[in-house]
Structures are given as structure tokens and as C-alpha cells.
Short mmCIF file of C-alpha atoms in Angstrom, two decimals:
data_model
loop_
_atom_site.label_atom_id
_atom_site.label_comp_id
_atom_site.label_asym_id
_atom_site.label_seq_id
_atom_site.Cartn_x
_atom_site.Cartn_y
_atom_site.Cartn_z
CA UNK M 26 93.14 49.54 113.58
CA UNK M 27 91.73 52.85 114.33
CA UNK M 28 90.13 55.48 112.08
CA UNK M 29 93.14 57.54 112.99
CA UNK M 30 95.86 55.20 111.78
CA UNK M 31 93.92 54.13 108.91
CA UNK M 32 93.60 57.87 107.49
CA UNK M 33 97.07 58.20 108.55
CA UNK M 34 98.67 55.17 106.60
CA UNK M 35 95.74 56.30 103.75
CA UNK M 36 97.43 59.78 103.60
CA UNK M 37 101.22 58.47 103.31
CA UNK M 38 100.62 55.63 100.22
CA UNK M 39 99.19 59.00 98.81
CA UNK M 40 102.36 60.45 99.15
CA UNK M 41 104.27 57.95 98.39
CA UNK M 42 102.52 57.18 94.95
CA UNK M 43 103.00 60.63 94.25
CA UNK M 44 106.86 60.63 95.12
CA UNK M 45 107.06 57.44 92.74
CA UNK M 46 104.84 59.34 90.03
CA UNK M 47 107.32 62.75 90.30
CA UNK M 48 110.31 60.58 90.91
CA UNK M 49 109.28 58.50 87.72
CA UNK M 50 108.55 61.65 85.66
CA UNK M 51 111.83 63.97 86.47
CA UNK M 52 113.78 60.57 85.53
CA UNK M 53 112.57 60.79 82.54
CA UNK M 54 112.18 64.91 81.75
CA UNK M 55 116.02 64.76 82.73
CA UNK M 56 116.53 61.83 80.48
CA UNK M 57 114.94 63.23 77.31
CA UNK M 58 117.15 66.63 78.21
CA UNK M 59 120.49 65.25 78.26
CA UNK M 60 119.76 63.33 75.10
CA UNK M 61 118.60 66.31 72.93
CA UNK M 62 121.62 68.60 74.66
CA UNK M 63 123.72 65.99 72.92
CA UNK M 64 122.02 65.78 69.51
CA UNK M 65 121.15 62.45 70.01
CA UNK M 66 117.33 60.28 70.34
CA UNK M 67 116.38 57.78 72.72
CA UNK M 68 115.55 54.41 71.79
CA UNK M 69 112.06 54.33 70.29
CA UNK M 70 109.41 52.09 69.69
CA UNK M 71 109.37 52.01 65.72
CA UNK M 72 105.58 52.31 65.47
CA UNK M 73 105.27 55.55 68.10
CA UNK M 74 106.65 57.54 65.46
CA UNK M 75 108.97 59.26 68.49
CA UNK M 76 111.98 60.35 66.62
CA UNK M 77 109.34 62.93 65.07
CA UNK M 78 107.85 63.76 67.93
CA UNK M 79 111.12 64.54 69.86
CA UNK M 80 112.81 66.63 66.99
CA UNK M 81 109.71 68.73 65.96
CA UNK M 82 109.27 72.09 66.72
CA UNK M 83 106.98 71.89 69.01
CA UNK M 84 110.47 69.73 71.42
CA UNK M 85 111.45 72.89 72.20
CA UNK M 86 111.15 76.45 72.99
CA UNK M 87 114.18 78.32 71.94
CA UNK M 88 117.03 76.34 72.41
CA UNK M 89 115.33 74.71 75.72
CA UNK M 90 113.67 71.35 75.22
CA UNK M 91 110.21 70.73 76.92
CA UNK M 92 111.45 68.29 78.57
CA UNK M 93 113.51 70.54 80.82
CA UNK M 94 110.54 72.27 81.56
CA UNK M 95 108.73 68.91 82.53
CA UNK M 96 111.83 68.32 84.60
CA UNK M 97 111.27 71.75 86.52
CA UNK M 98 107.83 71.13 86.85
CA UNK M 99 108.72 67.32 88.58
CA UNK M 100 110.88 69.40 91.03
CA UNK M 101 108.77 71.62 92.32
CA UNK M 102 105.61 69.18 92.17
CA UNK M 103 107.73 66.98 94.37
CA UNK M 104 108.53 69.70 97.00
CA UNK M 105 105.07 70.36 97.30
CA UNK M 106 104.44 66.58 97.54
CA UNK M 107 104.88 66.67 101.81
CA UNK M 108 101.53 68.81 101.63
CA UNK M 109 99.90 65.22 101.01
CA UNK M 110 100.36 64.20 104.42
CA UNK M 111 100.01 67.40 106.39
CA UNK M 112 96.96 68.12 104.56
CA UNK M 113 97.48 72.00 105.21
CA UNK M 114 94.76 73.99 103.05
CA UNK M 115 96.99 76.38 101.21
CA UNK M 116 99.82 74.06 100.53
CA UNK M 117 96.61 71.26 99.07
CA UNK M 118 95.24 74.03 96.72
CA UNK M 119 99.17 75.34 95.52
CA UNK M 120 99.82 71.60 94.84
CA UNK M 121 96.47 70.83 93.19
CA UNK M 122 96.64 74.44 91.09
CA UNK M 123 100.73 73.30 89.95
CA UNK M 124 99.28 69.67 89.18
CA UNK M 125 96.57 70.65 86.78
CA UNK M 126 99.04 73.15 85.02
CA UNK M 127 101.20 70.12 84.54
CA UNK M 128 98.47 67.94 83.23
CA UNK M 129 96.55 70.30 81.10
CA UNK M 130 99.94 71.06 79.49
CA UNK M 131 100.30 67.31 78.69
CA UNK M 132 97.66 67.26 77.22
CA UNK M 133 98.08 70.20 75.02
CA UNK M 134 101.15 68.54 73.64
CA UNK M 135 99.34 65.27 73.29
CA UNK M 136 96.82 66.63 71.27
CA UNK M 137 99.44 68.91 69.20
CA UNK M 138 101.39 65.11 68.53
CA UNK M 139 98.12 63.21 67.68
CA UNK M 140 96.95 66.11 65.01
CA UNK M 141 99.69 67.98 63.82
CA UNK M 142 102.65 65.15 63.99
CA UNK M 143 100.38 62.18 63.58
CA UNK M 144 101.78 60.10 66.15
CA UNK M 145 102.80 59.19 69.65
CA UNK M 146 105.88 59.24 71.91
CA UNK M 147 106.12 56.84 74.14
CA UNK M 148 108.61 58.92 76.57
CA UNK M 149 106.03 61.48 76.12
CA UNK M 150 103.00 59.67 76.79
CA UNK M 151 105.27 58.21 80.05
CA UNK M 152 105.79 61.41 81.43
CA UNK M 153 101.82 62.27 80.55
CA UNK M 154 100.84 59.41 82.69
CA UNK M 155 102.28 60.21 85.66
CA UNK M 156 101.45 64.02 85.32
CA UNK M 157 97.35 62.78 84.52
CA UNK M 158 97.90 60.56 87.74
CA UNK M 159 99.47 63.21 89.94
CA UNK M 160 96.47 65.52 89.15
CA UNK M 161 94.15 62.83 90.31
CA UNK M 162 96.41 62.45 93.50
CA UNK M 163 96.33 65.84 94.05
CA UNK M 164 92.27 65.97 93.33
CA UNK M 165 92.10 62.86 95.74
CA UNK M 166 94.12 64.51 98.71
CA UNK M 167 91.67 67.90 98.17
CA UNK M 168 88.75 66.05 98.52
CA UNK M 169 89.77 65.61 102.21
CA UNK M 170 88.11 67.33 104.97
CA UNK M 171 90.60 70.05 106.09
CA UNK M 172 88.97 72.03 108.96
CA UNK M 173 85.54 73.00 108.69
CA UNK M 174 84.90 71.89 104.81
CA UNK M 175 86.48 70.54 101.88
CA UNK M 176 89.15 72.35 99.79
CA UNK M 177 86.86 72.04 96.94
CA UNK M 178 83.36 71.18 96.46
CA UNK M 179 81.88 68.02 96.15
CA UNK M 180 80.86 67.91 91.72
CA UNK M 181 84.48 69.59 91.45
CA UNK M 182 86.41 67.06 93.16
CA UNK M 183 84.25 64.43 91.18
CA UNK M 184 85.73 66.17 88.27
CA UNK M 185 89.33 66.75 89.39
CA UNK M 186 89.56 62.96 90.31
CA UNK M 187 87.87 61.18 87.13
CA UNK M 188 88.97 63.43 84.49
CA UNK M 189 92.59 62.86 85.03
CA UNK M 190 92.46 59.38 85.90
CA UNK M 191 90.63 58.47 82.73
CA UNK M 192 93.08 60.70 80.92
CA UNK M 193 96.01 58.57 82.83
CA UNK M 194 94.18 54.69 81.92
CA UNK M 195 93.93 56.19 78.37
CA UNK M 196 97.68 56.96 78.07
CA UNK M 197 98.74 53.80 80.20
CA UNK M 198 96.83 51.85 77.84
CA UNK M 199 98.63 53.54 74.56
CA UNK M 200 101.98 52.71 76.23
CA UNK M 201 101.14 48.68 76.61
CA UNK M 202 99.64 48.99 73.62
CA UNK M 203 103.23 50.47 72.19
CA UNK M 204 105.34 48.23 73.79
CA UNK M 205 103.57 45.22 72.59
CA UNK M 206 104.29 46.40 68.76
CA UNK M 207 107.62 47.42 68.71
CA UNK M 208 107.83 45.40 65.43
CA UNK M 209 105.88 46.13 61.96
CA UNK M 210 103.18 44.37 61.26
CA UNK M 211 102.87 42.76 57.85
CA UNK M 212 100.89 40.17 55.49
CA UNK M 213 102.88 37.32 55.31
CA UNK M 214 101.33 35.79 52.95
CA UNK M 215 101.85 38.52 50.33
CA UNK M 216 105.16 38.72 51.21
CA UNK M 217 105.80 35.60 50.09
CA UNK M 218 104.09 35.92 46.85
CA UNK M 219 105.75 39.36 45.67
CA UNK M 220 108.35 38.44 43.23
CA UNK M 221 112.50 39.57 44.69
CA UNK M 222 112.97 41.72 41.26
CA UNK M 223 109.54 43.99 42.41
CA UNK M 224 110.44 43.77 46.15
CA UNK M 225 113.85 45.48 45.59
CA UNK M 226 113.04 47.51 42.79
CA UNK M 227 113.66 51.21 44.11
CA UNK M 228 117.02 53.49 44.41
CA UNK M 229 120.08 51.34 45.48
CA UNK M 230 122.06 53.04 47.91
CA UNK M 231 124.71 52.86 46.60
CA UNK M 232 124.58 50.02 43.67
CA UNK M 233 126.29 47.11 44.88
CA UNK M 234 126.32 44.50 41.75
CA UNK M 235 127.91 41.40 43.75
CA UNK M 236 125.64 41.93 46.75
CA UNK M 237 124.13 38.08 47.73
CA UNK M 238 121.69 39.94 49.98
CA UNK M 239 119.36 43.05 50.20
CA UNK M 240 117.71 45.42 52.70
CA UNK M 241 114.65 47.09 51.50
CA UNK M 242 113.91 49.97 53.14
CA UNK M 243 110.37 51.32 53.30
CA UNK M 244 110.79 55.14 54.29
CA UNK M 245 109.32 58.68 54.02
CA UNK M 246 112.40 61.31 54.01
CA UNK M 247 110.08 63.75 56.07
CA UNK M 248 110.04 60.63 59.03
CA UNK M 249 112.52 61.50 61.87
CA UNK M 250 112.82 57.83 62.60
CA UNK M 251 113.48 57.34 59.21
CA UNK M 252 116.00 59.89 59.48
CA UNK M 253 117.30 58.61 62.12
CA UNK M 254 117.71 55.33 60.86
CA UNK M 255 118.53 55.66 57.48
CA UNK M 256 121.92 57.28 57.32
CA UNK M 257 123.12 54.85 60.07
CA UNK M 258 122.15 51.64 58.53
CA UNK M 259 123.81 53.08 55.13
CA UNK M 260 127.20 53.16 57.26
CA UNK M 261 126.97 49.82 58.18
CA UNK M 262 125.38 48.42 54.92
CA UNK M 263 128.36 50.26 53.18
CA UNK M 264 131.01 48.51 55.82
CA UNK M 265 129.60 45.13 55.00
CA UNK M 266 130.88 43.38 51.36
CA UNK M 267 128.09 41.59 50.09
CA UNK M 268 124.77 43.39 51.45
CA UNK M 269 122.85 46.34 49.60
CA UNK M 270 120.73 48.84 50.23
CA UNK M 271 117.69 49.81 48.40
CA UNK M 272 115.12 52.48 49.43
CA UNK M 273 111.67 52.97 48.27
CA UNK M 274 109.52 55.73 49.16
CA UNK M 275 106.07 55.54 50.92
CA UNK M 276 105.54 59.68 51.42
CA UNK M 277 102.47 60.52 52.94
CA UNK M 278 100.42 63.06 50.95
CA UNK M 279 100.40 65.34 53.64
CA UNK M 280 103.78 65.86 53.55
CA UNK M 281 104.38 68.22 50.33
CA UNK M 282 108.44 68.94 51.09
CA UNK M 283 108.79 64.68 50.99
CA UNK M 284 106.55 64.61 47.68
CA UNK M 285 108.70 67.55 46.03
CA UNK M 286 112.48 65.86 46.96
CA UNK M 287 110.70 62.25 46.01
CA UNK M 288 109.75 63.45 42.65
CA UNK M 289 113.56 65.11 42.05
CA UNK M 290 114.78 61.97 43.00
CA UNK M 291 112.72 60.45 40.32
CA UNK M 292 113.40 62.40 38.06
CA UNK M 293 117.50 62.51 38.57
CA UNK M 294 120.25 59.46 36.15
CA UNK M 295 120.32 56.49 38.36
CA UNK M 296 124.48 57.29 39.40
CA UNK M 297 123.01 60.58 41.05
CA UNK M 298 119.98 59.41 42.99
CA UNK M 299 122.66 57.82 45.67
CA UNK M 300 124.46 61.15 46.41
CA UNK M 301 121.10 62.79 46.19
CA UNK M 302 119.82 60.52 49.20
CA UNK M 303 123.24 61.18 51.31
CA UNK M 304 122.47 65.07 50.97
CA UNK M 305 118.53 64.62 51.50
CA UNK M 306 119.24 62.45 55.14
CA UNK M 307 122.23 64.75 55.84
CA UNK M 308 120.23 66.41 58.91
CA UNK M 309 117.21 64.59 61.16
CA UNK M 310 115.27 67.14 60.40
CA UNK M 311 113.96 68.29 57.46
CA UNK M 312 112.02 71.66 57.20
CA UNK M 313 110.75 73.90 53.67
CA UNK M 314 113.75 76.17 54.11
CA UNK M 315 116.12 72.96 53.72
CA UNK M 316 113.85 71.25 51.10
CA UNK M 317 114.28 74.31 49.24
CA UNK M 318 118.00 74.74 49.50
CA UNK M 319 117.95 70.96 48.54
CA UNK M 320 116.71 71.54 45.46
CA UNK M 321 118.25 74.58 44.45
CA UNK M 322 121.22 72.64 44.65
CA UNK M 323 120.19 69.73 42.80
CA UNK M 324 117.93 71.55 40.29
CA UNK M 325 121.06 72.03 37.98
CA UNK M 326 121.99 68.73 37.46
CA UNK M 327 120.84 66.62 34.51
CA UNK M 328 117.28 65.71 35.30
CA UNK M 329 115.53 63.67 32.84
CA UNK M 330 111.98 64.50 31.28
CA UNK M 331 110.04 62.11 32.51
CA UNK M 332 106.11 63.27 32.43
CA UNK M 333 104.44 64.18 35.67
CA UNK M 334 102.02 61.10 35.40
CA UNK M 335 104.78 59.07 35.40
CA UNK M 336 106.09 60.40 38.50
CA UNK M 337 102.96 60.08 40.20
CA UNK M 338 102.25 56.16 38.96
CA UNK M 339 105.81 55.41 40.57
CA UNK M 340 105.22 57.18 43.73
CA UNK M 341 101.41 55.34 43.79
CA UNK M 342 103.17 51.86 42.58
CA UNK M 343 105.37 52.10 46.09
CA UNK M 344 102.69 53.33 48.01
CA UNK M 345 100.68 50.25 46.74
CA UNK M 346 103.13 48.00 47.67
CA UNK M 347 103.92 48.90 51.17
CA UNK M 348 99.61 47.97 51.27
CA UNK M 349 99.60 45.27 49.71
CA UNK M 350 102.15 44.01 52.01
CA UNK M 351 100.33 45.14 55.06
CA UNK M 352 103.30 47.84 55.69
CA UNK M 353 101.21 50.51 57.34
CA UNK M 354 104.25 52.94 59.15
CA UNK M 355 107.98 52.95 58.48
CA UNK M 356 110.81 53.13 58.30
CA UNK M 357 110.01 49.08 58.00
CA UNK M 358 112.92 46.96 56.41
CA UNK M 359 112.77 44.04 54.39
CA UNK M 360 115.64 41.62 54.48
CA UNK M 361 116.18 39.50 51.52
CA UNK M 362 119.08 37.07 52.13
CA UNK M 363 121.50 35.25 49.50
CA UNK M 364 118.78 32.17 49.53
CA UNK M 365 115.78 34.57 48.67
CA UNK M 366 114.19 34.38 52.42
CA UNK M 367 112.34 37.37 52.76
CA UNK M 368 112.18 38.85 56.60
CA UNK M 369 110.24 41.58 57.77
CA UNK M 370 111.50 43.64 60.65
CA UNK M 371 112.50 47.11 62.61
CA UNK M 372 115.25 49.61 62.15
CA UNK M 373 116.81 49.02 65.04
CA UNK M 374 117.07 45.06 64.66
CA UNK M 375 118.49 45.19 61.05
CA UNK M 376 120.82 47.97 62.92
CA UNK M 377 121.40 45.25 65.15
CA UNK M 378 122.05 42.49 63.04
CA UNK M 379 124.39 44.21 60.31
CA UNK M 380 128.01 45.08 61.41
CA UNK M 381 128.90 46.11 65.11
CA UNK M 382 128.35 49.58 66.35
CA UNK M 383 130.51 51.95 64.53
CA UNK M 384 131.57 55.71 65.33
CA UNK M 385 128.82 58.23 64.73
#
């Protein structure tokens, strides 16, 4: 084959990786658009803590998601994408200058999700994959000889090529590594050893005395998945006789509007903490100005004088649990069944496995 066929057929699997990359990325931009258009999520992984991710404010500017903005950004990268083959000069640096804006804004919101929101999306790391990998496509192609000299020189293109491909194995890796742990993890063997009366000890939802069977459900009310989750697996736990649910808190102490409606709930008669919960996971989203109004509302009800230490020891007593039973995100359920089996698993599969899909 000659040198001129093999740079030839070099230059097209460029641009064909990058079609697949852009065609891969407005897929899913368009995807994650039409979903929060309709007010709804996408299915998530229940560990990437996505649901949070995908209604926090940094999802959107105004009432435009990001991800319309990554779908724009897929459109035009792919009409530049023919400049990978022709190798003209000005179209390699307009494609390699819209690339890097696209990858250094993926990694702005990466780094926003890993330190503000604490967590990972694994549409979002998707769509940062294949904007790291375009970049190094893009840094590839402008390492080419066009005319007289490079586009760029030599240390930069070393730059532009490894920086966004070790960005893109780094990402590819977190999405294997998501996909492999869809479920909770957990310590079966202290499962097993944790008496049923301390396991389901928390607020019924609502109390269900002939119940045979109960679904635990480990939650923080400042969680979007939990959020998410919650509400609809109260539907269908309150459509099926004989199963209750029972939620326990694990808040994270960084999240001060969860600790403030956790200790109201607390601190509210037993036949109020139910209607308390409905109004808490009314909305998926839960800022100060709705924690607020929350307790406004609830503030005048009978609320019994229990001592703040006492608060705190039942707050630390579920947090202590959830360790002990090697619980370490949520919302994680716990299904305890009429014989006393105890079975550890997602959201979505005790979703799944209670009553079929019902009306939202």
C-alpha cells in the first residue's frame, strides 16, 4: 500500500471516530433535553448519584438545560468534522479551538459535580468522554503537516493529544466502573445479625399494622434519587395490601436543610410524621427557600419536647446503622419478607418488583 493511501485511509478512521464520538454525544445531549423538557430523569445508575446531578442548579441556565447546549455544541463540532480529511489549516485550528471549548467545559462541570454535588453522572461523564476524545482527535489531526509546517508546534500538540486522552481513559474508566455497581454494596454478614425490630425501626409510611412484609428505605431527603424514588415506591407500596414502608434517615452533615426537616420530623406525634414525609418529597428538588416554607408550615403543629441530644443520638443511631451494614450511598432498600429474609437492593428493582407501573 502506498504512503499516500495509507495517510489517506489514516485521515478518514479519524473522521469517522470523530463522527461516532459527535454522533454518540448529540444522542445523548438531545436525550438528556427532551427528558428534563418533560420533568422527567433518565434511568440512573443508583450509586452515580445522577438524579442530583441532573436536577441541580448547575443542569441549567435559565430555563435551558446544559444539555441543549452540549447538543449545539455536537452540531456544529460535527459540521466541522469534514475538516479531518481535507486537512485545510483554518478549518483544523476552528475545529481544534471549538473542541477544546467543549472539553474544558466538561470538565468544568465535572469538577463542579465531584466538589460541590459529590457525585457523578453517568450521562454526564458519557457525553465528557467523547468531548475529552474529540479534543484528542482534533489535537491528533493538527499535528499533521499542512503545507510548510505543523498547525501547532511540536510540545503543544504533545499536550493537546495526552491531556485529553488521559482525561477521556479517566472518565471511560468511571463509567465501567459505574456500570459494574449499579447495585449497593453491603455486609452481609451484619445484615443477617441485625435483629427485624432494629432494622425497621424508623417512620412508617404510612403505618400498615397487618403488613407480612417491609421495605426499609435508607434515604437523605436532600438526595434527588432519593427523591426520585421515594414518592414513587410509596404509590406502589400504598397499592399493595400487605407490604409497608418504613424510612430511616442517613443525612449527610453537609447538608444543613436535610438535618433541619430530619430533626422536625423527629420531633413531630408519630400520626403526623407520614403526611410530613408526603409534603417534604412533594418536589425533586429541595432548596432553603422550600425547606423554609416547609417548616413554617409544619412549625405550628404539636411538636413534642424532645431534648436536642436526643435528636442528635437518633439521627447518629441511623447513621450508624447504614455503617454497620456496609450501606455507604442511598437511597438503598432493604426488603424484609413475611418469612424474615432480609434482601438488600436498588430503587429501581424494589420499583420493579412491587406492583406494575402505575400513572405518574
Amino acid at each position: 500500500m502506498s504512503l499516500y493511501m495509507r495517510e489517506a485511509l489514516a485521515k478518514w478512521a479519524v473522521f469517522l471516530f470523530a463522527a461516532v464520538l459527535g454522533s454518540t454525544g448529540l444522542t445523548i445531549s438531545t436525550y438528556l433535553s427532551l427528558v428534563y423538557v418533560a420533568g422527567d430523569l433518565p434511568p440512573c445508575l443508583e450509586g452515580d448519584t445522577c438524579a442530583d446531578i441532573l436536577t441541580s442548579r448547575y443542569s441549567h441556565i435559565g430555563p435551558l438545560p446544559i444539555a441543549l447546549f452540549g447538543a449545539f455544541y455536537y452540531l456544529v463540532g460535527l459540521s466541522t468534522a469534514p475538516a479531518l480529511v481535507t486537512r485545510d489549516r483554518a478549518a483544523l485550528l476552528k475545529g481544534l479551538i471549538w473542541s477544546s471549548l467543549g472539553f474544558v467545559g466538561a470538565a468544568i462541570l465535572t469538577a463542579l459535580s465531584l466538589t460541590r454535588l459529590h457525585g457523578v453522572c453517568i450521562w454526564c461523564l458519557a457525553s465528557a468522554f467523547c468531548m475529552a476524545m474529540l479534543f484528542a482527535l482534533w489535537g491528533l489531526a493538527a499535528s499533521s503537516q499542512v503545507g510548510d509546517a505543523p498547525v501547532l508546534s511540536r510540545k503543544t500538540r504533545l499536550w493537546m493529544i495526552l491531556l485529553p486522552a488521559v482525561s477521556g481513559l479517566a472518565e471511560g474508566g468511571s463509567l465501567a466502573v459505574g456500570l459494574r455497581t449499579s447495585e449497593p454494596s453491603y455486609d452481609a454478614s451484619a445484615l443477617a445479625k441485625i435483629s427485624i425490630e432494629k432494622l425497621v425501626f424508623g417512620v412508617p409510611c404510612p403505618a400498615k399494622p397487618a403488613a407480612t412484609q417491609t421495605l426499609v428505605f435508607f434515604g437523605d431527603v436532600e438526595c434527588g434519587a432519593c427523591r426520585y424514588w421515594f414518592p414513587r415506591i410509596r404509590l406502589r407500596v400504598d397499592r399493595t395490601s400487605g407490604i409497608r414502608l418504613v424510612f430511616r434517615a442517613k443525612t449527610a452533615g453537609n447538608h444543613d436543610n436535610g438535618l433541619r426537616l430530619v430533626r422536625l420530623l423527629m420531633q413531630l406525634p408519630s400520626n403526623d410524621q407520614d403526611s410530613f414525609l408526603r409534603d417534604v418529597f412533594a418536589d425533586e428538588s429541595l432548596d432553603s427557600e422550600a425547606t423554609h416554607s416547609i417548616i413554617e408550615r409544619w412549625s405550628g403543629m404539636r411538636i413534642a419536647d424532645i431534648p436536642a441530644a436526643a435528636i442528635d443520638r437518633r439521627l447518629q443511631d441511623d447513621i450508624d446503622l447504614t455503617r454497620s451494614l456496609g450501606i455507604l450511598r442511598v437511597p438503598t432498600i432493604v426488603w424484609v419478607d413475611s418469612s424474615g429474609r432480609k434482601e438488600v437492593m436498588s430503587a429501581r428493582r424494589a420499583y420493579a418488583r412491587l406492583a406494575e407501573p402505575v400513572d405518574r
